[in-house]
Amino acid sequence: MAKVLCVLYADPVDGQPKTYARDDLPKIDHYPGGQTLPTPKAIDFQPGALLGSVSGELGLRSFLEKAGHELVVTSDKEGPNSVFEKELVDAEVVISQPFWPAYLTAERIAKAKKLKLALTAGIGSDHVDLDAAIKHKVTVAEVTYCNSISVAEHVVMMILGLVRNYLPSHEWVRKGGWNIADCVARAYDLEAMHVGTVAAGRIGLAVLRRLKPFDVHLHYTDRHRLPAEVEKELNLTFHPTAADMAPHCDVVTINAPLHPETEGLFNDALLGKMKRGAYLVNTARAKICDRDAIVRALESGQLAGYAGDVWFPQPAPADHPWRTMPHQGMTPHISGTTLSAQARYAAGTREILEDYFAGKPIRDEYLIVDSGKLAGTGAHSYSVKK
Ligand code: NDP
């Protein structure tokens, strides 16, 4: 019998919804590129229900308990007296989400003597100290592709929201105003702008594809170049580094994982290379940007706008400067946890657990660390400290 410790965000303030805005989810056959959706043997939840919060339990309880395992679900994750810290000591599996990350630091991994599997119900396992996972032979897996398109849609929304000055204009309506000049004094068309992505993986490429019909000039930088036919199809300009790309773009979107190569990438120096009045959208990870440099760039007008849904730490404290900085369209970390995405990552979590408990290999595309080294998707997309 294994203890499975699952850390999820809190329920809605009024409790779990009794009804939903829509009755079903559209059907998706496979992801772009052909990867199949999660293939668990069964699911015990209704797709479209709220699964990612504590009461939703990712739909795992009956499956785990029928197999004789113990499931502990909590949102209490910070500090030595938290439920997470106390239950971690003898947990074999930890499930966490990037939206409400249970930070698995080297210290916590060292204390969790029985820990074998750190499973991310979502994408992005940087809340796990990968070096420590490698050292302690903890397998790290995530549900690759489950919410990539969800995030790409959020990126496109945020780019349009910033460029067209949507949120401040909406505020005028709520305040009872009709202040057209106030609204449009910062509003532009996206058409013909130069838009670049830092990384063109699953999310970055989906953003490029979605932006193509807006008749913009598309740029990207990545560690590996996209196939020539994709560059041609989307009329992409490749730049070897973010610093090479930045001066050419009116809009930059960050879609790279957080690892030693990308941490602190958008600092004063790189922001200073961008065009004055550029927009920056970061739904990847907060620490790819220098927090205070972003605030300075917005205040000086070097950046015309910043939006994203990733913060450090999460949840962000009430006095986090990104809550109050000017010309921003921040949301809490929500882009990858729509009800549509939850159905996929709950099913993917179940698939990974089914394989793990059956002693079967976990799908290569879900693996980040395995057998003491980066593996699968992790070997391709992540790096560790040298
Ligand atoms: P992918 O692994 O498909 O793509 C990541 C891309 O980043 C790869 O193409 C990789 O390059 C590239 N890359 C890695 N390091 C660098 C670098 N130093 N410079 C430029 N490119 C780099 O991941 P996804 O697109 O699915 O997700 C990207 C990130 O988005 C995740 O790691 C996560 O942090 C974040 N995310 C956020 C979510 C949210 O809810 N806000 C949800 C899901 C993900 P290559 O493979 O060519 O080496």
mmCIF file of C-alpha atoms in Angstrom, residues 43-289:
data_model
loop_
_atom_site.group_PDB
_atom_site.id
_atom_site.type_symbol
_atom_site.label_atom_id
_atom_site.label_comp_id
_atom_site.label_asym_id
_atom_site.label_seq_id
_atom_site.Cartn_x
_atom_site.Cartn_y
_atom_site.Cartn_z
ATOM 1 C CA ILE A 43 -11.870 7.440 -15.306
ATOM 2 C CA ASP A 44 -14.110 8.130 -12.313
ATOM 3 C CA PHE A 45 -14.967 11.737 -13.068
ATOM 4 C CA GLN A 46 -17.167 13.785 -15.352
ATOM 5 C CA PRO A 47 -15.063 15.648 -17.945
ATOM 6 C CA GLY A 48 -15.871 19.339 -17.535
ATOM 7 C CA ALA A 49 -16.157 19.161 -13.737
ATOM 8 C CA LEU A 50 -13.816 21.080 -11.438
ATOM 9 C CA LEU A 51 -11.150 18.447 -10.704
ATOM 10 C CA GLY A 52 -8.088 20.562 -9.931
ATOM 11 C CA SER A 53 -9.201 21.852 -6.527
ATOM 12 C CA VAL A 54 -9.141 19.954 -3.239
ATOM 13 C CA SER A 55 -12.686 18.543 -3.454
ATOM 14 C CA GLY A 56 -12.148 17.540 -7.091
ATOM 15 C CA GLU A 57 -9.243 15.272 -6.008
ATOM 16 C CA LEU A 58 -8.328 14.868 -9.704
ATOM 17 C CA GLY A 59 -11.011 12.192 -9.688
ATOM 18 C CA LEU A 60 -8.524 9.760 -8.132
ATOM 19 C CA ARG A 61 -9.976 8.677 -4.790
ATOM 20 C CA SER A 62 -12.010 5.606 -5.688
ATOM 21 C CA PHE A 63 -9.353 4.299 -8.086
ATOM 22 C CA LEU A 64 -6.587 4.585 -5.466
ATOM 23 C CA GLU A 65 -8.606 3.377 -2.495
ATOM 24 C CA LYS A 66 -9.981 0.363 -4.363
ATOM 25 C CA ALA A 67 -6.374 -0.626 -5.045
ATOM 26 C CA GLY A 68 -5.603 -0.336 -1.315
ATOM 27 C CA HIS A 69 -3.638 2.898 -1.439
ATOM 28 C CA GLU A 70 -4.039 5.909 0.808
ATOM 29 C CA LEU A 71 -4.864 9.285 -0.761
ATOM 30 C CA VAL A 72 -4.204 12.495 1.174
ATOM 31 C CA VAL A 73 -5.369 15.697 -0.534
ATOM 32 C CA THR A 74 -4.499 19.122 0.820
ATOM 33 C CA SER A 75 -3.892 22.695 -0.243
ATOM 34 C CA ASP A 76 -1.870 23.401 2.934
ATOM 35 C CA LYS A 77 1.665 23.385 1.530
ATOM 36 C CA GLU A 78 3.837 26.057 3.152
ATOM 37 C CA GLY A 79 6.016 25.831 6.221
ATOM 38 C CA PRO A 80 7.108 23.064 8.592
ATOM 39 C CA ASN A 81 3.659 22.708 10.168
ATOM 40 C CA SER A 82 1.808 22.373 6.877
ATOM 41 C CA VAL A 83 -0.111 19.184 6.079
ATOM 42 C CA PHE A 84 2.172 18.723 3.050
ATOM 43 C CA GLU A 85 5.375 18.855 5.090
ATOM 44 C CA LYS A 86 3.992 16.460 7.722
ATOM 45 C CA GLU A 87 2.525 13.922 5.286
ATOM 46 C CA LEU A 88 5.540 14.012 2.976
ATOM 47 C CA VAL A 89 7.697 12.006 5.389
ATOM 48 C CA ASP A 90 6.211 8.641 4.376
ATOM 49 C CA ALA A 91 4.617 9.470 1.011
ATOM 50 C CA GLU A 92 5.578 7.306 -1.978
ATOM 51 C CA VAL A 93 3.942 9.528 -4.583
ATOM 52 C CA VAL A 94 3.546 13.307 -4.524
ATOM 53 C CA ILE A 95 1.144 14.886 -7.014
ATOM 54 C CA SER A 96 1.326 18.638 -7.407
ATOM 55 C CA GLN A 97 0.266 21.281 -9.891
ATOM 56 C CA PRO A 98 2.258 24.238 -11.230
ATOM 57 C CA PHE A 99 -0.739 26.474 -10.412
ATOM 58 C CA TRP A 100 -0.383 25.706 -6.701
ATOM 59 C CA PRO A 101 3.082 24.187 -6.549
ATOM 60 C CA ALA A 102 4.193 22.039 -3.659
ATOM 61 C CA TYR A 103 7.848 23.004 -3.842
ATOM 62 C CA LEU A 104 9.847 19.774 -3.614
ATOM 63 C CA THR A 105 13.146 21.296 -2.526
ATOM 64 C CA ALA A 106 16.334 19.282 -2.045
ATOM 65 C CA GLU A 107 15.736 19.458 1.697
ATOM 66 C CA ARG A 108 12.200 18.084 1.428
ATOM 67 C CA ILE A 109 13.281 15.335 -0.986
ATOM 68 C CA ALA A 110 16.017 14.297 1.461
ATOM 69 C CA LYS A 111 13.397 14.025 4.229
ATOM 70 C CA ALA A 112 10.935 12.049 2.095
ATOM 71 C CA LYS A 113 12.663 8.701 2.419
ATOM 72 C CA LYS A 114 9.905 6.695 0.692
ATOM 73 C CA LEU A 115 9.363 9.106 -2.193
ATOM 74 C CA LYS A 116 9.544 7.345 -5.576
ATOM 75 C CA LEU A 117 7.378 9.442 -7.906
ATOM 76 C CA ALA A 118 6.839 13.202 -8.161
ATOM 77 C CA LEU A 119 3.981 13.679 -10.570
ATOM 78 C CA THR A 120 2.997 17.028 -12.024
ATOM 79 C CA ALA A 121 -0.693 17.215 -12.886
ATOM 80 C CA GLY A 122 0.051 19.699 -15.651
ATOM 81 C CA ILE A 123 3.246 20.740 -17.397
ATOM 82 C CA GLY A 124 6.430 22.226 -15.927
ATOM 83 C CA SER A 125 8.237 20.407 -13.132
ATOM 84 C CA ASP A 126 10.538 23.227 -12.039
ATOM 85 C CA HIS A 127 8.882 23.217 -8.587
ATOM 86 C CA VAL A 128 10.786 19.943 -8.113
ATOM 87 C CA ASP A 129 14.525 20.245 -7.495
ATOM 88 C CA LEU A 130 15.522 18.058 -10.441
ATOM 89 C CA ASP A 131 19.133 17.691 -9.282
ATOM 90 C CA ALA A 132 17.879 16.313 -5.969
ATOM 91 C CA ALA A 133 15.377 14.044 -7.753
ATOM 92 C CA ILE A 134 18.242 12.707 -9.865
ATOM 93 C CA LYS A 135 20.410 12.171 -6.791
ATOM 94 C CA HIS A 136 17.671 10.370 -4.827
ATOM 95 C CA LYS A 137 16.416 8.396 -7.868
ATOM 96 C CA VAL A 138 12.944 9.919 -7.659
ATOM 97 C CA THR A 139 11.038 9.642 -10.942
ATOM 98 C CA VAL A 140 9.564 12.961 -12.118
ATOM 99 C CA ALA A 141 6.738 12.875 -14.647
ATOM 100 C CA GLU A 142 4.289 15.394 -16.055
ATOM 101 C CA VAL A 143 1.282 15.189 -18.369
ATOM 102 C CA THR A 144 2.984 16.481 -21.475
ATOM 103 C CA TYR A 145 0.717 18.360 -23.911
ATOM 104 C CA CYS A 146 -2.343 18.271 -21.601
ATOM 105 C CA ASN A 147 -2.640 22.060 -21.430
ATOM 106 C CA SER A 148 -0.267 23.375 -24.112
ATOM 107 C CA ILE A 149 -3.108 24.622 -26.311
ATOM 108 C CA SER A 150 -4.918 26.053 -23.269
ATOM 109 C CA VAL A 151 -1.826 28.177 -22.565
ATOM 110 C CA ALA A 152 -1.362 29.148 -26.215
ATOM 111 C CA GLU A 153 -4.934 30.490 -26.291
ATOM 112 C CA HIS A 154 -4.234 32.492 -23.111
ATOM 113 C CA VAL A 155 -1.093 33.958 -24.691
ATOM 114 C CA VAL A 156 -2.998 35.115 -27.768
ATOM 115 C CA MET A 157 -5.704 36.596 -25.523
ATOM 116 C CA MET A 158 -3.111 38.462 -23.466
ATOM 117 C CA ILE A 159 -1.253 39.808 -26.505
ATOM 118 C CA LEU A 160 -4.501 41.181 -27.931
ATOM 119 C CA GLY A 161 -5.589 42.408 -24.500
ATOM 120 C CA LEU A 162 -2.404 44.436 -24.048
ATOM 121 C CA VAL A 163 -2.022 45.785 -27.572
ATOM 122 C CA ARG A 164 -5.695 46.825 -27.800
ATOM 123 C CA ASN A 165 -5.808 48.116 -24.194
ATOM 124 C CA TYR A 166 -8.745 45.823 -23.393
ATOM 125 C CA LEU A 167 -8.699 45.614 -19.586
ATOM 126 C CA PRO A 168 -8.434 49.380 -18.844
ATOM 127 C CA SER A 169 -11.194 50.025 -21.416
ATOM 128 C CA HIS A 170 -13.410 47.417 -19.742
ATOM 129 C CA GLU A 171 -12.785 49.149 -16.407
ATOM 130 C CA TRP A 172 -14.235 52.395 -17.819
ATOM 131 C CA VAL A 173 -17.457 50.525 -18.624
ATOM 132 C CA ARG A 174 -17.670 49.084 -15.106
ATOM 133 C CA LYS A 175 -17.112 52.555 -13.654
ATOM 134 C CA GLY A 176 -20.097 53.877 -15.676
ATOM 135 C CA GLY A 177 -17.901 55.874 -18.083
ATOM 136 C CA TRP A 178 -17.871 56.295 -21.860
ATOM 137 C CA ASN A 179 -14.294 57.579 -21.991
ATOM 138 C CA ILE A 180 -13.333 56.653 -25.514
ATOM 139 C CA ALA A 181 -10.245 58.856 -25.664
ATOM 140 C CA ASP A 182 -8.948 57.443 -22.374
ATOM 141 C CA CYS A 183 -9.454 53.929 -23.718
ATOM 142 C CA VAL A 184 -7.858 54.421 -27.111
ATOM 143 C CA ALA A 185 -4.920 56.614 -26.087
ATOM 144 C CA ARG A 186 -2.972 53.360 -25.607
ATOM 145 C CA ALA A 187 -4.770 51.118 -28.142
ATOM 146 C CA TYR A 188 -3.138 49.772 -31.329
ATOM 147 C CA ASP A 189 -3.763 47.099 -33.963
ATOM 148 C CA LEU A 190 -1.696 43.946 -33.811
ATOM 149 C CA GLU A 191 -1.669 43.723 -37.607
ATOM 150 C CA ALA A 192 1.818 44.116 -39.143
ATOM 151 C CA MET A 193 3.573 44.042 -35.780
ATOM 152 C CA HIS A 194 6.625 41.824 -35.272
ATOM 153 C CA VAL A 195 5.863 39.106 -32.754
ATOM 154 C CA GLY A 196 8.521 36.735 -31.426
ATOM 155 C CA THR A 197 8.482 33.711 -29.162
ATOM 156 C CA VAL A 198 11.297 32.622 -26.891
ATOM 157 C CA ALA A 199 11.003 28.865 -27.513
ATOM 158 C CA ALA A 200 8.898 27.211 -30.167
ATOM 159 C CA GLY A 201 7.985 23.965 -28.448
ATOM 160 C CA ARG A 202 4.421 22.782 -28.045
ATOM 161 C CA ILE A 203 3.115 26.100 -26.674
ATOM 162 C CA GLY A 204 5.394 28.453 -28.613
ATOM 163 C CA LEU A 205 4.604 26.824 -31.957
ATOM 164 C CA ALA A 206 0.864 26.775 -31.179
ATOM 165 C CA VAL A 207 1.056 30.512 -30.438
ATOM 166 C CA LEU A 208 2.832 31.131 -33.761
ATOM 167 C CA ARG A 209 0.207 29.110 -35.634
ATOM 168 C CA ARG A 210 -2.650 30.969 -33.947
ATOM 169 C CA LEU A 211 -1.115 34.372 -34.669
ATOM 170 C CA LYS A 212 -0.419 33.703 -38.345
ATOM 171 C CA PRO A 213 -3.936 34.789 -39.510
ATOM 172 C CA PHE A 214 -3.417 38.196 -37.846
ATOM 173 C CA ASP A 215 -0.966 39.143 -40.615
ATOM 174 C CA VAL A 216 1.935 39.764 -38.268
ATOM 175 C CA HIS A 217 5.638 39.116 -38.850
ATOM 176 C CA LEU A 218 6.603 36.044 -36.849
ATOM 177 C CA HIS A 219 9.982 35.462 -35.161
ATOM 178 C CA TYR A 220 11.346 32.778 -32.857
ATOM 179 C CA THR A 221 14.416 31.665 -30.984
ATOM 180 C CA ASP A 222 14.948 28.135 -29.678
ATOM 181 C CA ARG A 223 17.755 25.737 -28.863
ATOM 182 C CA HIS A 224 16.749 23.591 -31.822
ATOM 183 C CA ARG A 225 15.509 24.939 -35.131
ATOM 184 C CA LEU A 226 12.043 24.037 -36.405
ATOM 185 C CA PRO A 227 11.787 21.980 -39.613
ATOM 186 C CA ALA A 228 12.373 24.123 -42.723
ATOM 187 C CA GLU A 229 8.832 23.438 -43.999
ATOM 188 C CA VAL A 230 7.332 24.854 -40.773
ATOM 189 C CA GLU A 231 9.543 27.952 -41.001
ATOM 190 C CA LYS A 232 8.359 28.396 -44.582
ATOM 191 C CA GLU A 233 4.672 27.730 -43.866
ATOM 192 C CA LEU A 234 4.578 30.358 -41.092
ATOM 193 C CA ASN A 235 7.144 32.662 -42.709
ATOM 194 C CA LEU A 236 9.264 32.592 -39.556
ATOM 195 C CA THR A 237 12.457 34.506 -38.890
ATOM 196 C CA PHE A 238 14.834 32.507 -36.693
ATOM 197 C CA HIS A 239 17.231 34.216 -34.262
ATOM 198 C CA PRO A 240 19.979 32.305 -32.460
ATOM 199 C CA THR A 241 19.285 33.923 -29.073
ATOM 200 C CA ALA A 242 16.624 35.940 -27.263
ATOM 201 C CA ALA A 243 19.037 38.888 -27.246
ATOM 202 C CA ASP A 244 19.304 38.711 -31.051
ATOM 203 C CA MET A 245 15.529 38.568 -31.428
ATOM 204 C CA ALA A 246 14.471 41.206 -28.874
ATOM 205 C CA PRO A 247 15.367 44.370 -30.835
ATOM 206 C CA HIS A 248 13.221 43.268 -33.807
ATOM 207 C CA CYS A 249 9.965 42.617 -31.953
ATOM 208 C CA ASP A 250 6.960 44.701 -30.936
ATOM 209 C CA VAL A 251 5.664 41.767 -28.911
ATOM 210 C CA VAL A 252 7.645 39.005 -27.233
ATOM 211 C CA THR A 253 6.058 35.904 -25.705
ATOM 212 C CA ILE A 254 8.060 33.584 -23.445
ATOM 213 C CA ASN A 255 7.341 29.872 -23.828
ATOM 214 C CA ALA A 256 10.511 28.182 -22.535
ATOM 215 C CA PRO A 257 10.857 26.039 -19.420
ATOM 216 C CA LEU A 258 12.535 27.515 -16.352
ATOM 217 C CA HIS A 259 15.968 25.971 -15.959
ATOM 218 C CA PRO A 260 19.468 27.354 -15.379
ATOM 219 C CA GLU A 261 19.728 28.641 -18.972
ATOM 220 C CA THR A 262 16.509 30.688 -18.811
ATOM 221 C CA GLU A 263 16.404 31.862 -15.181
ATOM 222 C CA GLY A 264 16.655 35.669 -15.042
ATOM 223 C CA LEU A 265 16.885 35.917 -18.848
ATOM 224 C CA PHE A 266 14.694 39.036 -19.105
ATOM 225 C CA ASN A 267 16.767 41.361 -16.927
ATOM 226 C CA ASP A 268 17.469 45.103 -17.307
ATOM 227 C CA ALA A 269 20.025 44.400 -20.038
ATOM 228 C CA LEU A 270 17.715 42.314 -22.248
ATOM 229 C CA LEU A 271 14.677 44.525 -21.608
ATOM 230 C CA GLY A 272 16.888 47.453 -22.630
ATOM 231 C CA LYS A 273 17.540 45.778 -26.010
ATOM 232 C CA MET A 274 13.794 45.588 -26.760
ATOM 233 C CA LYS A 275 12.057 48.285 -28.811
ATOM 234 C CA ARG A 276 10.690 51.091 -26.647
ATOM 235 C CA GLY A 277 7.009 50.356 -26.121
ATOM 236 C CA ALA A 278 7.266 46.601 -26.717
ATOM 237 C CA TYR A 279 4.865 44.199 -25.008
ATOM 238 C CA LEU A 280 6.007 41.146 -23.060
ATOM 239 C CA VAL A 281 3.774 38.159 -22.313
ATOM 240 C CA ASN A 282 5.091 35.464 -19.997
ATOM 241 C CA THR A 283 2.981 32.415 -19.235
ATOM 242 C CA ALA A 284 6.058 30.194 -18.889
ATOM 243 C CA ARG A 285 7.609 30.835 -15.480
ATOM 244 C CA ALA A 286 8.001 34.059 -13.482
ATOM 245 C CA LYS A 287 11.684 33.571 -12.703
ATOM 246 C CA ILE A 288 12.552 33.807 -16.399
ATOM 247 C CA CYS A 289 11.990 37.534 -15.799
#
